[in-house]
PDB file of N, CA and C in Angstrom:
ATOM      1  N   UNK A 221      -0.763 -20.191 -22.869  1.00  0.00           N
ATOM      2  CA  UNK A 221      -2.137 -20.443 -22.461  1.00  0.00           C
ATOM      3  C   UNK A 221      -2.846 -19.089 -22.314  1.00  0.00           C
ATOM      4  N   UNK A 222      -3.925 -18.900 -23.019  1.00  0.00           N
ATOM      5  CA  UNK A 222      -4.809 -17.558 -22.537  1.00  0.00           C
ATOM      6  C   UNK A 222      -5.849 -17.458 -21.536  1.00  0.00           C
ATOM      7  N   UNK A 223      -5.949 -16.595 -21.628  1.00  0.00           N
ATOM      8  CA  UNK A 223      -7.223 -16.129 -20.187  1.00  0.00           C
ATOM      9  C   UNK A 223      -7.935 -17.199 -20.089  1.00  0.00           C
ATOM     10  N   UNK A 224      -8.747 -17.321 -21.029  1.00  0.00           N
ATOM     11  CA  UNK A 224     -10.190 -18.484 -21.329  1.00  0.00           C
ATOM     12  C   UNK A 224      -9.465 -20.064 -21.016  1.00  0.00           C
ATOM     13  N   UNK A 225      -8.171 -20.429 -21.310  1.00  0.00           N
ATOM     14  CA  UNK A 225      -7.814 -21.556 -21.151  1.00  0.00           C
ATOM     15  C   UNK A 225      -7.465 -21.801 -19.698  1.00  0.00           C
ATOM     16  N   UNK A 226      -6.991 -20.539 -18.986  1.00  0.00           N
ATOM     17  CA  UNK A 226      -6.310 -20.616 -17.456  1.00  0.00           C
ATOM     18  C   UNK A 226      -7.790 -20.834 -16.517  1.00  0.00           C
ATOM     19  N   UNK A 227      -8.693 -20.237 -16.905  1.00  0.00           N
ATOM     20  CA  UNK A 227      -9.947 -20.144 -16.354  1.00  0.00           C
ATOM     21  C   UNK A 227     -10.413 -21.547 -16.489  1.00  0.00           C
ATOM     22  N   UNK A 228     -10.727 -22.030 -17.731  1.00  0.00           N
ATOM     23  CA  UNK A 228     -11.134 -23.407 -17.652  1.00  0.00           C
ATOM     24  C   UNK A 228     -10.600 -24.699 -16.825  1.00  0.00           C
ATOM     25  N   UNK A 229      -8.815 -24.469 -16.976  1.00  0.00           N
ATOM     26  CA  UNK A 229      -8.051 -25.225 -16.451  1.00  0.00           C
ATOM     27  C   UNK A 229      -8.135 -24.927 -14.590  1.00  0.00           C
ATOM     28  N   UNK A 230      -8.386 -24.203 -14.193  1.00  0.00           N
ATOM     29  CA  UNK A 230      -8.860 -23.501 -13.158  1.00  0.00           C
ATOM     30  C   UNK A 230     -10.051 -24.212 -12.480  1.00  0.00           C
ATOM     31  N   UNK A 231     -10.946 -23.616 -13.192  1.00  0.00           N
ATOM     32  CA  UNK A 231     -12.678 -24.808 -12.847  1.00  0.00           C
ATOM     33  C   UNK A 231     -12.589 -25.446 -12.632  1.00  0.00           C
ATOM     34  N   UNK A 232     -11.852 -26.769 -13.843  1.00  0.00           N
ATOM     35  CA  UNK A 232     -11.872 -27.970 -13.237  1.00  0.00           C
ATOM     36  C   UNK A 232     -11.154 -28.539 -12.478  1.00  0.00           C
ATOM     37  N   UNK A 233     -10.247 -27.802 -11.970  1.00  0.00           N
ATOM     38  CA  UNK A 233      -9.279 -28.423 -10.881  1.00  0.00           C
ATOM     39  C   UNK A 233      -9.975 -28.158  -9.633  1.00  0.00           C
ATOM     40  N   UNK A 234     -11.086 -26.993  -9.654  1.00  0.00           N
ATOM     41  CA  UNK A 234     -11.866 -27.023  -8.022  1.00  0.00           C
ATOM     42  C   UNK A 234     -12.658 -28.370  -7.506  1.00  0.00           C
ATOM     43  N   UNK A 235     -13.407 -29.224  -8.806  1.00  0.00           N
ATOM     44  CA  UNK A 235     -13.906 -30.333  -8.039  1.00  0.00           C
ATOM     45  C   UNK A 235     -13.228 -31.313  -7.497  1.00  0.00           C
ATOM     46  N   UNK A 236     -12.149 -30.941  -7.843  1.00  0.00           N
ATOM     47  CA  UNK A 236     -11.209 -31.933  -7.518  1.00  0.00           C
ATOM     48  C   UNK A 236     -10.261 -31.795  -6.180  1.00  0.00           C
ATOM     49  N   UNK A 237     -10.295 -30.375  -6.024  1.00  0.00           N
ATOM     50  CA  UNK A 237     -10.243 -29.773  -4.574  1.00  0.00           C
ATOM     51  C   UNK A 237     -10.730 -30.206  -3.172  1.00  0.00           C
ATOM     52  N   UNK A 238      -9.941 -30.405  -2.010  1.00  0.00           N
ATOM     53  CA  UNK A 238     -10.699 -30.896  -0.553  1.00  0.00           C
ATOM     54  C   UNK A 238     -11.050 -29.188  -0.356  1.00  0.00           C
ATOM     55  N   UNK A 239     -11.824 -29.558   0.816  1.00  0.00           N
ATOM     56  CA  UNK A 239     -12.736 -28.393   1.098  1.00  0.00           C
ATOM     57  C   UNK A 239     -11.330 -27.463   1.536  1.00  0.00           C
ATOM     58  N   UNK A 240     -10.583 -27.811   2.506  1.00  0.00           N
ATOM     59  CA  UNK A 240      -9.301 -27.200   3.256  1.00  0.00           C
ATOM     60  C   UNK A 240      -8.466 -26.101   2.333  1.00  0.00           C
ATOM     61  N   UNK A 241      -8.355 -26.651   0.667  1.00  0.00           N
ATOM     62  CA  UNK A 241      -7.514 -26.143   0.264  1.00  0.00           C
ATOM     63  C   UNK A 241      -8.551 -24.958  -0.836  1.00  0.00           C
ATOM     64  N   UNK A 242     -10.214 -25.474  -0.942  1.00  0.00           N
ATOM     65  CA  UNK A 242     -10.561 -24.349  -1.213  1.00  0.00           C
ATOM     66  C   UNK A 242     -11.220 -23.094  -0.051  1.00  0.00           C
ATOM     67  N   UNK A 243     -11.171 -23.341   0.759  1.00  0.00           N
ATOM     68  CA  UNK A 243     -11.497 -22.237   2.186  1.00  0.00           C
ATOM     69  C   UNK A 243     -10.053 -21.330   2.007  1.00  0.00           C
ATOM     70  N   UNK A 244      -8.948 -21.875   2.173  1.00  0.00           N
ATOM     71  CA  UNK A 244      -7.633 -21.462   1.495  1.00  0.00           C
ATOM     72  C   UNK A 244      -7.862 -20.486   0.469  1.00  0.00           C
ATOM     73  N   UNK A 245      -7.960 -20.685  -0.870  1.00  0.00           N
ATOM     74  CA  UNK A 245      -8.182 -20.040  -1.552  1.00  0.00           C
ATOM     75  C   UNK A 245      -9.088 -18.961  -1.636  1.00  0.00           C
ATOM     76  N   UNK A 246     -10.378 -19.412  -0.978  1.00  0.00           N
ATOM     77  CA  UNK A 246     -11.557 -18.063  -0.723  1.00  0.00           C
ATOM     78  C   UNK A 246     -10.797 -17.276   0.004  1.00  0.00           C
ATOM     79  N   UNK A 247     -10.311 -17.795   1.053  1.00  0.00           N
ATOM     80  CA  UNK A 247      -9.628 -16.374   1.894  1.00  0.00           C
ATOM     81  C   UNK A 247      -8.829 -15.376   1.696  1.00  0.00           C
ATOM     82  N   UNK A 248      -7.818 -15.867   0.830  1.00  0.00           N
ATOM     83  CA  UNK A 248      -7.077 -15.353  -0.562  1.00  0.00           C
ATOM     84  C   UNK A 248      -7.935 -14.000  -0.683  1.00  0.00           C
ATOM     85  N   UNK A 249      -8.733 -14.558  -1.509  1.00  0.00           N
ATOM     86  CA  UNK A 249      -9.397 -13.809  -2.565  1.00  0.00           C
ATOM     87  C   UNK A 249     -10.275 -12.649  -1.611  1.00  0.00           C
ATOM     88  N   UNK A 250     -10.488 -12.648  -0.515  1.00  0.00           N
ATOM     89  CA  UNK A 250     -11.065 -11.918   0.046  1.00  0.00           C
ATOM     90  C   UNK A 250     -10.561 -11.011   0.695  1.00  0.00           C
ATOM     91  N   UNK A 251      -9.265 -11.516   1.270  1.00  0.00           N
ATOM     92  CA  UNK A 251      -8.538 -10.276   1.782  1.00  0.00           C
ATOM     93  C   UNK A 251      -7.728  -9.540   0.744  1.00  0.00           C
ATOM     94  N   UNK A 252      -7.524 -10.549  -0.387  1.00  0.00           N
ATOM     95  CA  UNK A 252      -6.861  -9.176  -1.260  1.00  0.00           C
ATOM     96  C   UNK A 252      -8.156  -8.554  -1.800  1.00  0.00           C
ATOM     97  N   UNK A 253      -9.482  -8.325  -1.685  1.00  0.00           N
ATOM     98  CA  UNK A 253     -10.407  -7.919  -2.035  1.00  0.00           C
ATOM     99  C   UNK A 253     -10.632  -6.473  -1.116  1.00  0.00           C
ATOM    100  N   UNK A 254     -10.389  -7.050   0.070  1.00  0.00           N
ATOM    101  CA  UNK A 254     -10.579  -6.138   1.136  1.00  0.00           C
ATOM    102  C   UNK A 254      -9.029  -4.970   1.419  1.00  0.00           C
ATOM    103  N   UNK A 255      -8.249  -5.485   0.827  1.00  0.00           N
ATOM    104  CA  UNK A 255      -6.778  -4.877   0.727  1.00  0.00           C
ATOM    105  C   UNK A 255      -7.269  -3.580  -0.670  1.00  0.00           C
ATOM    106  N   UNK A 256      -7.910  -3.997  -1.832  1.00  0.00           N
ATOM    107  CA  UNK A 256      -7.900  -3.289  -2.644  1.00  0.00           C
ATOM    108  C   UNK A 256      -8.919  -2.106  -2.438  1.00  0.00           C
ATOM    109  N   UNK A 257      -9.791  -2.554  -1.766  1.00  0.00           N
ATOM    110  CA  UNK A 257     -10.689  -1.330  -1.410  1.00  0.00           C
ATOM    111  C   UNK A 257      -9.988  -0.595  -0.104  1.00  0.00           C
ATOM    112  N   UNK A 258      -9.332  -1.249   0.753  1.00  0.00           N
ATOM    113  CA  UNK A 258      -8.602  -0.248   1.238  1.00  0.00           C
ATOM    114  C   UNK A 258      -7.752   0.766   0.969  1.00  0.00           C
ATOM    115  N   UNK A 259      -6.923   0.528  -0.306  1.00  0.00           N
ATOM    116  CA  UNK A 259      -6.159   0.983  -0.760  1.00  0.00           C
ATOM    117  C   UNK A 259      -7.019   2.220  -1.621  1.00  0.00           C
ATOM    118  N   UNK A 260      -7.488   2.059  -2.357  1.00  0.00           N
ATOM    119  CA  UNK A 260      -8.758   2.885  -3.359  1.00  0.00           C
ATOM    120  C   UNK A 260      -9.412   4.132  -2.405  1.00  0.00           C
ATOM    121  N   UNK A 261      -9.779   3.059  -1.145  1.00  0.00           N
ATOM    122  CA  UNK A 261     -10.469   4.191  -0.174  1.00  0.00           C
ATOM    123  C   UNK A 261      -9.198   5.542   0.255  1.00  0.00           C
ATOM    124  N   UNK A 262      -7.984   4.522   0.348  1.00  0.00           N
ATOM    125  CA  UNK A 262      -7.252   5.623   0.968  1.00  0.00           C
ATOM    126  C   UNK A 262      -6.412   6.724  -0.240  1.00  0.00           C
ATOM    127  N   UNK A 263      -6.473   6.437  -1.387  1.00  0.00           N
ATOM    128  CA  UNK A 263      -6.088   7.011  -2.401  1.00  0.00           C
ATOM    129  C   UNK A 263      -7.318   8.338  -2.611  1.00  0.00           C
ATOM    130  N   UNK A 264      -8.505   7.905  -2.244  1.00  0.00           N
ATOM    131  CA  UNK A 264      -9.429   9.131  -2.612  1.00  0.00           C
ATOM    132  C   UNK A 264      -9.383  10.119  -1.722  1.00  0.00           C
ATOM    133  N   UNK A 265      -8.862   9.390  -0.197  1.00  0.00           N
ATOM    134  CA  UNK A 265      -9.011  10.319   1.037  1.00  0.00           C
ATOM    135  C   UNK A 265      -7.853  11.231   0.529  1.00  0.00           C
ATOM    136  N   UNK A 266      -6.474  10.461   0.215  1.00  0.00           N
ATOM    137  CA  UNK A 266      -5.189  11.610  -0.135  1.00  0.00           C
ATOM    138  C   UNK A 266      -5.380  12.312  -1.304  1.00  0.00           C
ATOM    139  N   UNK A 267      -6.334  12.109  -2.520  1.00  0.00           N
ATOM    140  CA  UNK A 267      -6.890  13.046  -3.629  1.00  0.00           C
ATOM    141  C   UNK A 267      -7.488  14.058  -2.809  1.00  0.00           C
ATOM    142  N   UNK A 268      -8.346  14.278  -1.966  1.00  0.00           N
ATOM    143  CA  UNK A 268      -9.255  14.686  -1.139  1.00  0.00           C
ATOM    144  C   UNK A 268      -8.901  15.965  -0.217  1.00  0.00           C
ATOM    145  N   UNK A 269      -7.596  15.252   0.487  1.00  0.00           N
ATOM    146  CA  UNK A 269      -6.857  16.049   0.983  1.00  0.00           C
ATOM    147  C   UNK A 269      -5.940  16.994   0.357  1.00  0.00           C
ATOM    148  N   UNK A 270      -5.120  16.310  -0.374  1.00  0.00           N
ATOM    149  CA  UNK A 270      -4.302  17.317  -1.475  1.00  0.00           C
ATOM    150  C   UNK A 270      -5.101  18.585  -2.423  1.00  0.00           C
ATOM    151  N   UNK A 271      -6.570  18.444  -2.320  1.00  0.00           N
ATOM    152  CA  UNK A 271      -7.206  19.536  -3.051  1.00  0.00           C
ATOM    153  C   UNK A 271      -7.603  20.592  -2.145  1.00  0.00           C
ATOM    154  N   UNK A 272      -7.786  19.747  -0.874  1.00  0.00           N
ATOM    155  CA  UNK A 272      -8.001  20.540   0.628  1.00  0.00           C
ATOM    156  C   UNK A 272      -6.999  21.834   0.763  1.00  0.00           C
ATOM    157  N   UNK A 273      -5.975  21.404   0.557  1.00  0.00           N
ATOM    158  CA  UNK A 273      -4.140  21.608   0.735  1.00  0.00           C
ATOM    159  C   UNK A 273      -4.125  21.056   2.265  1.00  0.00           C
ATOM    160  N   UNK A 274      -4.351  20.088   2.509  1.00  0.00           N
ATOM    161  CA  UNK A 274      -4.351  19.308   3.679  1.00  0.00           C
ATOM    162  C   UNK A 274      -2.946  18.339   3.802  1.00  0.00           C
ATOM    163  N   UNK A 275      -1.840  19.178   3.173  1.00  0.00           N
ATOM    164  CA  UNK A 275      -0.679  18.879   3.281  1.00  0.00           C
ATOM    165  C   UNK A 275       0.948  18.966   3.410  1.00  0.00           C
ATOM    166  N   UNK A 276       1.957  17.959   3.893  1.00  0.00           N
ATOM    167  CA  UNK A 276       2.832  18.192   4.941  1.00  0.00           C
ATOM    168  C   UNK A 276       4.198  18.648   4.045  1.00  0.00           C
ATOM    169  N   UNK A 277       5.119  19.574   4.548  1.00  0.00           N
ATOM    170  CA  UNK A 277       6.169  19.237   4.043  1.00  0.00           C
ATOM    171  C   UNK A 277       7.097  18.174   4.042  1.00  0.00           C
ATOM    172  N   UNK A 278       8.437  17.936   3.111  1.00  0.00           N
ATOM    173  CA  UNK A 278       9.292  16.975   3.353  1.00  0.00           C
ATOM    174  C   UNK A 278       9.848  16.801   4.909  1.00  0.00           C
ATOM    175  N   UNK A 279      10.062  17.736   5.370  1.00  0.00           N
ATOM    176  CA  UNK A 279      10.727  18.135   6.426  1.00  0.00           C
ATOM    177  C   UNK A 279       9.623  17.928   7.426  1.00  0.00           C
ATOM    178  N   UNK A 280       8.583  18.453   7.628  1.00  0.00           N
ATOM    179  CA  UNK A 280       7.133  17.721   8.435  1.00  0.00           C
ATOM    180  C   UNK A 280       7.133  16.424   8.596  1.00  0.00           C
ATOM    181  N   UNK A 281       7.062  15.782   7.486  1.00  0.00           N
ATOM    182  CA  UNK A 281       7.221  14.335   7.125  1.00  0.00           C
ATOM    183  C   UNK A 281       8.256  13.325   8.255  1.00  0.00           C
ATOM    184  N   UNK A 282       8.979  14.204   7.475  1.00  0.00           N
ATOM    185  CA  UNK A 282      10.561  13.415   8.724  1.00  0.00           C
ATOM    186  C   UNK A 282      10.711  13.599   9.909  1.00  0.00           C
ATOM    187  N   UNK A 283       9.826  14.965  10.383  1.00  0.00           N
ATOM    188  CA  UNK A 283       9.727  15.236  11.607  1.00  0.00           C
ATOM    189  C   UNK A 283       9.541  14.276  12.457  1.00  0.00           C
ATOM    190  N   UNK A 284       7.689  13.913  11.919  1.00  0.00           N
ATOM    191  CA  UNK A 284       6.527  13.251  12.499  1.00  0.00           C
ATOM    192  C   UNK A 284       7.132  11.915  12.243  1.00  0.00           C
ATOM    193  N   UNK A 285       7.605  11.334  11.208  1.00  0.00           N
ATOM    194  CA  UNK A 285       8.390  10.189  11.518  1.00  0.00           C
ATOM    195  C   UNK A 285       9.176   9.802  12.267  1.00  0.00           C
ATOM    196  N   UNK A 286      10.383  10.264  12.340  1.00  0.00           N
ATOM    197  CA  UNK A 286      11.568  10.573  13.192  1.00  0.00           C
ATOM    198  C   UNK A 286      10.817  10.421  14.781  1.00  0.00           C
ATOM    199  N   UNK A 287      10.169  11.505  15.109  1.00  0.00           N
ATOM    200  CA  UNK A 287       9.575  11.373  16.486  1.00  0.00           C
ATOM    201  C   UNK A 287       8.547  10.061  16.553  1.00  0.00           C
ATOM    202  N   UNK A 288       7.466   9.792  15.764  1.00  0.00           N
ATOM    203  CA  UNK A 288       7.120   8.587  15.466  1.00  0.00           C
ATOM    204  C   UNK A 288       8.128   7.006  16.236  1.00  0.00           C
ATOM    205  N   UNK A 289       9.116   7.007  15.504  1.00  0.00           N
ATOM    206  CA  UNK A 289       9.810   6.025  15.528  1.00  0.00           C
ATOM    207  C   UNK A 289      10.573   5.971  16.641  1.00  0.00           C
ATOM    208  N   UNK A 290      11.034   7.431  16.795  1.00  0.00           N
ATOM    209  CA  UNK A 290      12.095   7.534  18.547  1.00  0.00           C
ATOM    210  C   UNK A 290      13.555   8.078  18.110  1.00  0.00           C
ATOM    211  N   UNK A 291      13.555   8.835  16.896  1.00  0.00           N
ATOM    212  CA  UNK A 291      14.746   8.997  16.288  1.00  0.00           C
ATOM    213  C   UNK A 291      14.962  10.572  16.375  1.00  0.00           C
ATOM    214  N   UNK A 292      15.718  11.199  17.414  1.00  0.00           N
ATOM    215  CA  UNK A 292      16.460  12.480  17.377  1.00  0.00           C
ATOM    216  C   UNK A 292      17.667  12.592  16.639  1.00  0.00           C
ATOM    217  N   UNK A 293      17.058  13.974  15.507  1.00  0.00           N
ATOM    218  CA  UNK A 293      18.291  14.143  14.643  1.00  0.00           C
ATOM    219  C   UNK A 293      18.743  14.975  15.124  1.00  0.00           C
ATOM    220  N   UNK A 294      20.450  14.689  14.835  1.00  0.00           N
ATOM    221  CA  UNK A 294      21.430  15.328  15.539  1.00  0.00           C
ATOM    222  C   UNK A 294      21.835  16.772  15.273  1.00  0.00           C
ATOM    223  N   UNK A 295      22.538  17.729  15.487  1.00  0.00           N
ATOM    224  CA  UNK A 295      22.198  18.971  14.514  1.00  0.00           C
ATOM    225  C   UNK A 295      22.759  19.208  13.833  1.00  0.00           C
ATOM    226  N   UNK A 296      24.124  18.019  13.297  1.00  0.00           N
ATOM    227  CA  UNK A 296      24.865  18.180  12.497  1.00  0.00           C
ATOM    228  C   UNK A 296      24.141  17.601  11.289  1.00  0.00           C
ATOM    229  N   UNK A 297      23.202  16.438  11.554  1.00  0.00           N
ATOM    230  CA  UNK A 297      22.615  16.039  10.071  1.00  0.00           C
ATOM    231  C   UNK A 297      21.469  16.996   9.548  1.00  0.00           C
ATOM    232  N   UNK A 298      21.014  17.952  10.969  1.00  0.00           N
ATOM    233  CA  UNK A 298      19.447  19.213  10.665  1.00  0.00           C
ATOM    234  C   UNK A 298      20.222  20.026   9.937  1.00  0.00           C
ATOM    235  N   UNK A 299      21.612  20.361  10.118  1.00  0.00           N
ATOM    236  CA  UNK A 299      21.939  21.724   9.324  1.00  0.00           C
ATOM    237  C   UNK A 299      22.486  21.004   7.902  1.00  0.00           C
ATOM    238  N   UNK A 300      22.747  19.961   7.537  1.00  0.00           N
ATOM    239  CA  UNK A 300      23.130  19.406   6.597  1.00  0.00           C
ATOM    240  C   UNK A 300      21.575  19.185   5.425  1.00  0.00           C
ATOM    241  N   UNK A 301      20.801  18.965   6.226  1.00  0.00           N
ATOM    242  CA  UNK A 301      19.654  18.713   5.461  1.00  0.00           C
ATOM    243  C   UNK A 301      19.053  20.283   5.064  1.00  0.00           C
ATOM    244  N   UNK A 302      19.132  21.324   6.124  1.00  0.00           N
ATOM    245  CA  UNK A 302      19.016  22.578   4.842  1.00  0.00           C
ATOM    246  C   UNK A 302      20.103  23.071   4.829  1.00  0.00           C
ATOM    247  N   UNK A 303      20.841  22.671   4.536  1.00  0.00           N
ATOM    248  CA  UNK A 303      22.151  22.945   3.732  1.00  0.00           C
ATOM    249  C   UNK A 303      21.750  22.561   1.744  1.00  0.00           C
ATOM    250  N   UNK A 304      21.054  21.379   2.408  1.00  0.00           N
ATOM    251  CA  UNK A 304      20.792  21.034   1.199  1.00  0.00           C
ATOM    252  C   UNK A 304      19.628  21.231   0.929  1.00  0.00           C
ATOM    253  N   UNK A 305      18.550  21.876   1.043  1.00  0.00           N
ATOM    254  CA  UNK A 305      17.351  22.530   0.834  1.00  0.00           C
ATOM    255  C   UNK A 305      17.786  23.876   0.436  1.00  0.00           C
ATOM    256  N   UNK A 306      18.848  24.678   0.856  1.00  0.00           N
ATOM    257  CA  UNK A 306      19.039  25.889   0.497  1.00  0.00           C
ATOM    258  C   UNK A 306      20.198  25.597  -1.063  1.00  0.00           C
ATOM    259  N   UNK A 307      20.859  24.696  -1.074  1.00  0.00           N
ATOM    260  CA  UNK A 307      21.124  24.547  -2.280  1.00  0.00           C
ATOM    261  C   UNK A 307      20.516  24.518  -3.257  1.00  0.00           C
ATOM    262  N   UNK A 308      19.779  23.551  -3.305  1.00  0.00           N
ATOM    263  CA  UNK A 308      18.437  23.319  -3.723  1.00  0.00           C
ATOM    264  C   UNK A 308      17.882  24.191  -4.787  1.00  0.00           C
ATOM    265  N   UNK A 309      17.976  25.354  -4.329  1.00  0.00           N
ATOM    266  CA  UNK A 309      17.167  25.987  -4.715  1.00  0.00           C
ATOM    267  C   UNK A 309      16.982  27.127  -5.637  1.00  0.00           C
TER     268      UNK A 309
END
C-alpha cells in the first residue's frame, strides 16, 4: 500500500470514529509534535554551545552524573579509568 492509499484508507476510517478514540489520536499527534520541537530546540542549543566551546569532558560527564545520581567512585575504579585514559593515548 503507498502513501496516497494509507492516507485515503486513513480518512475514511475517521468518520467512522467515536469522538473518544479521535481526541486519542489528536493527542498523539500533538505531543509527539511538541516532543519534536523539543528535541530540534535542544539540538540547536548543543550546536550553539559546542561552537561556544561550552563543553564537558568524558570524565566531567561522569563526574556530574555519578554525583547526580549518588554514586561515589571508588579509587580503585578512578585509577583504573586513567589507567585507561593514559593508555589511550
Amino acid at each position: 500500500m503507498n502513501l496516497i492509499e494509507k492516507r485515503d484508507f486513513i480518512h475514511s476510517r475517521l468518520n467512522q470514529l467515536d469522538e473518544s478514540l479521535i481526541n486519542e489520536f489528536y493527542e498523539m499527534l500533538c505531543k509527539e509534535e511538541i516532543l519534536r520541537t523539543k528535541l530540534i530546540d535542544r539540538a540547536h542549543k548543543s550546536e550553539t554551545d559546542i561552537r561556544s566551546g561550552k563543553i564537558f569532558s568524558r570524565n566531567e560527564i561522569e563526574s556530574r552524573t555519578n554525583h547526580t545520581i549518588g554514586i561515589r567512585p571508588s579509587s580503585h575504579s578512578a585509577r583504573t579509568l586513567q589507567d585507561n585514559l593514559q593508555s589511550s593515548r
